[in-house]
Amino acid sequence: MRIDVFSIFPEMLTGFFGQSLLGRAQRGDLVDLRAHDLREHTSDVHRSVDDSPFGGGAGMVLSPEPIFRSVESAQPPRPLYLLGPGGRRFDQSVAEELAASPGFSMICGRYEGVDQRVRDHLCDGELSIGDFVLNGGEVAALAIVEAVVRLVPGVMGNIESAADESFTSGLLEYPQYTRPAVFRDWAVPDVLRSGDHGRIARWRRAQAIARTLRDRPDLIVARRGVSDAERAMLDEFGLVAAEPHD
Ligand code: SAH
């Protein structure tokens, strides 16, 4: 999989790309992450990448020329997404969709945003990481790269760990514990130390459902409620199966 990102601050991206799981995935040839510097494709002596908005108003807008030239010279994998608060909302299902593709690319805006002609004539779509405004697209690109790359087969050590996680099953994850068994008088639930794997699996499922009912009832509504078998698991561990409400 190849992912290209275009930015006026490429070092913000390359530092992150080289660390931890992303760094390992690249060294193992599982992904090819490329950060492109829009400033390399400026044509004036000041290497300017922005200009003031036509029609007036505060701030600066990224100019089309360096972005078009940079994309045309890199020939990045498509689809090419513009990052922006007005885009399609990125979530785990979009991450899964992108992880199944051979590659995609992103353009990071800055300042007031990007000349509209980039959106209209260069990009294939727009992605947002949530209803808030960042100073630039770099943090959004990093969030998307991280969420997508960890789903690429072979990237995470234990392939099981992706399947069990929050959202993948339509539920939040169950609580996790590690040693010590008692920390500052707080003991790990007995069931996890019982060695009874069937009971542990039912407890985890029951905890995931109870936690999702409490913290994200919208996810329970989206999966059409709680089944009879799941209700029995909640009963087994004395957890309440409150009906979700919005
Ligand atoms: N004036 C714009 C915001 C510009 S913020 C507006 O009102 O919509 C500067 C840049 O940060 C944007 O061009 C975009 O690339 C990035 N950005 C800001 N918020 C974002 C978000 N929620 N998701 C993805 N990118 C975002």
Short mmCIF file of C-alpha atoms and ligand atoms in Angstrom, two decimals:
data_model
loop_
_atom_site.label_atom_id
_atom_site.label_comp_id
_atom_site.label_asym_id
_atom_site.label_seq_id
_atom_site.Cartn_x
_atom_site.Cartn_y
_atom_site.Cartn_z
CA MET A 1 0.00 0.00 0.00
CA ARG A 2 1.24 3.47 -0.86
CA ILE A 3 0.01 6.66 0.83
CA ASP A 4 1.19 10.10 -0.34
CA VAL A 5 0.63 13.27 1.70
CA PHE A 6 1.18 16.83 0.42
CA SER A 7 2.01 19.54 2.94
CA ILE A 8 3.95 22.76 3.51
CA PHE A 9 5.30 21.15 6.73
CA PRO A 10 6.41 17.68 5.58
CA GLU A 11 8.72 17.21 8.61
CA MET A 12 5.61 17.05 10.81
CA LEU A 13 4.68 13.93 8.86
CA THR A 14 8.04 12.21 8.29
CA GLY A 15 8.95 12.20 12.00
CA PHE A 16 5.72 10.43 12.85
CA PHE A 17 5.92 8.05 9.87
CA GLY A 18 9.31 6.77 11.05
CA GLN A 19 8.24 5.74 14.57
CA SER A 20 6.74 2.66 16.18
CA LEU A 21 4.31 0.56 14.17
CA LEU A 22 4.37 2.85 11.10
CA GLY A 23 8.17 2.81 11.01
CA ARG A 24 8.23 -0.97 11.33
CA ALA A 25 5.57 -1.38 8.62
CA GLN A 26 7.66 0.71 6.24
CA ARG A 27 10.89 -1.11 6.98
CA GLY A 28 9.02 -4.38 6.40
CA ASP A 29 7.83 -3.12 3.00
CA LEU A 30 4.18 -3.41 4.05
CA VAL A 31 3.51 0.27 3.36
CA ASP A 32 5.19 3.08 1.45
CA LEU A 33 4.47 6.45 3.12
CA ARG A 34 5.57 9.55 1.20
CA ALA A 35 5.46 13.15 2.42
CA HIS A 36 5.78 15.78 -0.33
CA ASP A 37 6.90 19.37 0.30
CA LEU A 38 4.63 21.80 -1.56
CA ARG A 39 7.37 24.42 -1.34
CA GLU A 40 9.53 22.43 -3.74
CA HIS A 41 7.09 23.30 -6.48
CA THR A 42 6.95 27.07 -6.12
CA SER A 43 8.11 29.25 -9.01
CA ASP A 44 9.00 32.56 -7.28
CA VAL A 45 12.15 33.51 -5.34
CA HIS A 46 10.27 33.66 -2.04
CA ARG A 47 8.94 30.13 -2.52
CA SER A 48 5.50 31.37 -1.55
CA VAL A 49 2.73 28.82 -1.23
CA ASP A 50 -0.08 31.17 -0.26
CA ASP A 51 -1.71 34.50 -1.11
CA SER A 52 -4.51 36.72 0.16
CA PRO A 53 -8.11 35.81 -0.71
CA PHE A 54 -9.88 37.36 -3.69
CA GLY A 55 -12.81 39.39 -2.41
CA GLY A 56 -10.98 40.34 0.76
CA GLY A 57 -11.09 38.95 4.26
CA ALA A 58 -8.66 37.74 6.88
CA GLY A 59 -5.86 35.24 6.43
CA MET A 60 -4.16 33.53 3.54
CA VAL A 61 -5.19 30.81 1.10
CA LEU A 62 -2.93 28.09 -0.31
CA SER A 63 -2.30 28.80 -4.00
CA PRO A 64 -3.24 26.25 -6.65
CA GLU A 65 0.05 26.24 -8.60
CA PRO A 66 2.38 24.51 -6.07
CA ILE A 67 -0.29 21.95 -5.22
CA PHE A 68 -1.08 21.06 -8.86
CA ARG A 69 2.62 20.89 -9.75
CA SER A 70 3.51 18.82 -6.74
CA VAL A 71 0.72 16.31 -7.42
CA GLU A 72 1.52 16.16 -11.14
CA SER A 73 5.17 15.44 -10.47
CA ALA A 74 4.57 12.82 -7.74
CA GLN A 75 1.82 10.95 -9.63
CA PRO A 76 0.36 9.81 -6.28
CA PRO A 77 -2.05 6.91 -5.89
CA ARG A 78 -5.72 7.85 -6.30
CA PRO A 79 -8.18 8.61 -4.82
CA LEU A 80 -6.66 11.93 -3.81
CA TYR A 81 -8.47 13.52 -0.84
CA LEU A 82 -8.43 17.11 0.30
CA LEU A 83 -8.46 17.27 4.11
CA GLY A 84 -11.00 19.69 5.52
CA PRO A 85 -13.72 20.09 8.13
CA GLY A 86 -16.41 19.96 5.44
CA GLY A 87 -15.41 16.53 4.11
CA ARG A 88 -16.88 13.06 4.52
CA ARG A 89 -16.48 12.09 8.16
CA PHE A 90 -13.60 9.66 8.69
CA ASP A 91 -14.46 6.73 10.97
CA GLN A 92 -13.55 3.06 11.43
CA SER A 93 -15.60 1.94 8.42
CA VAL A 94 -13.80 4.46 6.16
CA ALA A 95 -10.50 3.22 7.64
CA GLU A 96 -11.44 -0.36 6.70
CA GLU A 97 -12.42 0.74 3.20
CA LEU A 98 -9.08 2.55 2.67
CA ALA A 99 -7.07 -0.32 4.22
CA ALA A 100 -8.50 -2.68 1.60
CA SER A 101 -7.26 -0.44 -1.26
CA PRO A 102 -3.80 -0.40 -2.87
CA GLY A 103 -3.31 3.23 -1.87
CA PHE A 104 -4.63 6.77 -1.66
CA SER A 105 -3.35 10.32 -1.13
CA MET A 106 -4.15 13.44 0.90
CA ILE A 107 -3.56 17.18 0.63
CA CYS A 108 -3.11 19.16 3.87
CA GLY A 109 -4.49 22.68 3.87
CA ARG A 110 -3.22 25.52 6.10
CA TYR A 111 -4.30 29.04 7.06
CA GLU A 112 -7.79 29.82 5.73
CA GLY A 113 -7.73 26.78 3.49
CA VAL A 114 -7.02 25.88 -0.12
CA ASP A 115 -7.94 27.52 -3.46
CA GLN A 116 -11.28 26.06 -4.58
CA ARG A 117 -9.80 24.94 -7.93
CA VAL A 118 -7.79 22.28 -6.08
CA ARG A 119 -11.05 20.84 -4.75
CA ASP A 120 -12.84 21.19 -8.10
CA HIS A 121 -10.17 20.04 -10.56
CA LEU A 122 -7.53 18.01 -8.75
CA CYS A 123 -9.08 16.08 -5.85
CA ASP A 124 -11.44 13.10 -5.94
CA GLY A 125 -13.07 13.84 -2.59
CA GLU A 126 -12.72 15.44 0.81
CA LEU A 127 -12.18 13.87 4.24
CA SER A 128 -12.75 15.35 7.71
CA ILE A 129 -11.67 13.85 11.04
CA GLY A 130 -14.47 15.57 12.97
CA ASP A 131 -16.55 18.67 13.55
CA PHE A 132 -13.78 20.94 14.75
CA VAL A 133 -11.24 23.18 13.02
CA LEU A 134 -7.50 22.44 13.08
CA ASN A 135 -4.76 24.84 11.98
CA GLY A 136 -3.72 22.46 9.24
CA GLY A 137 -4.41 19.07 7.70
CA GLU A 138 -1.23 17.41 9.03
CA VAL A 139 -2.72 16.07 12.28
CA ALA A 140 -5.75 14.84 10.32
CA ALA A 141 -3.46 13.06 7.80
CA LEU A 142 -1.52 11.43 10.64
CA ALA A 143 -4.70 10.23 12.34
CA ILE A 144 -5.96 8.73 9.07
CA VAL A 145 -2.61 7.10 8.17
CA GLU A 146 -2.37 5.54 11.63
CA ALA A 147 -5.95 4.22 11.69
CA VAL A 148 -5.62 2.77 8.15
CA VAL A 149 -2.11 1.29 8.27
CA ARG A 150 -2.73 -0.73 11.45
CA LEU A 151 -5.50 -2.56 9.55
CA VAL A 152 -3.20 -3.61 6.69
CA PRO A 153 -2.60 -7.37 7.02
CA GLY A 154 0.75 -8.13 8.65
CA VAL A 155 1.21 -4.69 10.24
CA MET A 156 -0.09 -5.49 13.71
CA GLY A 157 1.77 -8.36 15.36
CA ASN A 158 -1.31 -10.14 16.63
CA ILE A 159 -3.95 -10.28 13.90
CA GLU A 160 -6.60 -11.07 16.54
CA SER A 161 -6.15 -7.70 18.17
CA ALA A 162 -7.87 -5.78 15.36
CA ALA A 163 -10.95 -8.00 15.30
CA ASP A 164 -11.76 -7.46 18.99
CA GLU A 165 -11.38 -3.72 19.13
CA SER A 166 -13.81 -0.89 19.65
CA PHE A 167 -16.12 -0.27 16.63
CA THR A 168 -14.98 -3.32 14.61
CA SER A 169 -17.76 -5.40 16.16
CA GLY A 170 -20.12 -2.45 16.51
CA LEU A 171 -19.33 -2.35 20.26
CA LEU A 172 -16.77 -0.66 22.47
CA GLU A 173 -13.98 -2.84 23.77
CA TYR A 174 -14.20 -4.75 27.09
CA PRO A 175 -11.93 -3.64 29.99
CA GLN A 176 -8.32 -4.86 29.84
CA TYR A 177 -6.02 -5.63 32.78
CA THR A 178 -2.38 -6.62 33.20
CA ARG A 179 -0.14 -7.43 36.19
CA PRO A 180 -0.16 -6.83 39.11
CA ALA A 181 -3.37 -8.69 40.05
CA VAL A 182 -3.87 -6.23 42.90
CA PHE A 183 -2.80 -2.62 42.42
CA ARG A 184 -3.38 -0.19 45.31
CA ASP A 185 -6.19 -2.38 46.69
CA TRP A 186 -7.91 -2.61 43.29
CA ALA A 187 -8.07 -6.24 42.25
CA VAL A 188 -8.49 -7.59 38.73
CA PRO A 189 -11.93 -9.28 38.31
CA ASP A 190 -11.71 -12.92 39.49
CA VAL A 191 -13.16 -14.31 36.28
CA LEU A 192 -10.07 -13.20 34.29
CA ARG A 193 -7.84 -15.31 36.55
CA SER A 194 -10.16 -18.33 36.59
CA GLY A 195 -8.70 -20.05 33.51
CA ASP A 196 -12.28 -20.76 32.33
CA HIS A 197 -12.01 -19.50 28.76
CA GLY A 198 -15.72 -19.85 27.93
CA ARG A 199 -16.67 -17.81 30.97
CA ILE A 200 -13.97 -15.22 30.20
CA ALA A 201 -15.30 -14.81 26.65
CA ARG A 202 -18.87 -14.37 27.96
CA TRP A 203 -17.70 -11.85 30.59
CA ARG A 204 -15.84 -9.81 27.97
CA ARG A 205 -18.82 -9.79 25.67
CA ALA A 206 -21.16 -8.80 28.53
CA GLN A 207 -18.78 -6.00 29.59
CA ALA A 208 -18.51 -4.71 26.01
CA ILE A 209 -22.31 -4.59 25.69
CA ALA A 210 -22.83 -2.98 29.12
CA ARG A 211 -20.17 -0.37 28.42
CA THR A 212 -21.57 0.42 24.99
CA LEU A 213 -25.12 0.70 26.40
CA ARG A 214 -23.85 3.15 29.01
CA ASP A 215 -21.37 5.27 26.98
CA ARG A 216 -22.46 4.94 23.33
CA PRO A 217 -26.14 3.92 23.17
CA ASP A 218 -26.19 5.13 19.54
CA LEU A 219 -23.98 2.16 18.62
CA ILE A 220 -26.48 -0.26 20.21
CA VAL A 221 -29.33 1.35 18.23
CA ALA A 222 -27.24 1.03 15.03
CA ARG A 223 -26.79 -2.74 15.61
CA ARG A 224 -30.51 -3.10 16.37
CA GLY A 225 -30.38 -3.71 20.11
CA VAL A 226 -29.21 -6.57 22.31
CA SER A 227 -29.97 -10.22 21.44
CA ASP A 228 -31.50 -12.75 23.90
CA ALA A 229 -28.16 -14.58 24.15
CA GLU A 230 -26.40 -11.31 24.98
CA ARG A 231 -29.08 -10.46 27.56
CA ALA A 232 -28.39 -13.84 29.21
CA MET A 233 -24.67 -12.97 29.40
CA LEU A 234 -25.48 -9.64 31.06
CA ASP A 235 -27.66 -11.52 33.60
CA GLU A 236 -24.93 -14.08 34.26
CA PHE A 237 -22.59 -11.30 35.46
CA GLY A 238 -25.22 -9.14 37.19
CA LEU A 239 -24.99 -6.35 34.60
CA VAL A 240 -28.05 -4.29 33.76
CA ALA A 241 -29.48 -4.41 30.26
CA ALA A 242 -30.99 -0.93 30.19
CA GLU A 243 -32.74 -0.15 26.92
CA PRO A 244 -30.74 2.37 24.88
CA HIS A 245 -32.23 5.81 24.50
CA ASP A 246 -31.00 8.77 22.46
N1 SAH B 1 -11.37 28.15 6.80
C1 SAH B 1 -11.62 26.74 6.80
C2 SAH B 1 -10.75 26.03 7.84
C3 SAH B 1 -9.29 26.05 7.48
S1 SAH B 1 -8.36 25.18 8.66
C4 SAH B 1 -13.08 26.48 7.14
O1 SAH B 1 -13.70 27.32 7.78
O2 SAH B 1 -13.57 25.40 6.78
C5 SAH B 1 -6.87 24.89 7.75
C6 SAH B 1 -6.72 23.51 7.19
O3 SAH B 1 -6.73 22.56 8.26
C7 SAH B 1 -7.79 23.04 6.23
O4 SAH B 1 -7.54 23.47 4.93
C8 SAH B 1 -7.71 21.53 6.37
O5 SAH B 1 -6.73 20.97 5.49
C9 SAH B 1 -7.26 21.32 7.80
N2 SAH B 1 -8.35 20.94 8.70
C10 SAH B 1 -8.95 21.73 9.62
N3 SAH B 1 -9.90 21.07 10.27
C11 SAH B 1 -9.93 19.81 9.78
C12 SAH B 1 -10.73 18.66 10.05
N4 SAH B 1 -11.69 18.67 10.97
N5 SAH B 1 -10.46 17.53 9.35
C13 SAH B 1 -9.50 17.51 8.41
N6 SAH B 1 -8.72 18.58 8.10
C14 SAH B 1 -8.93 19.72 8.77
#
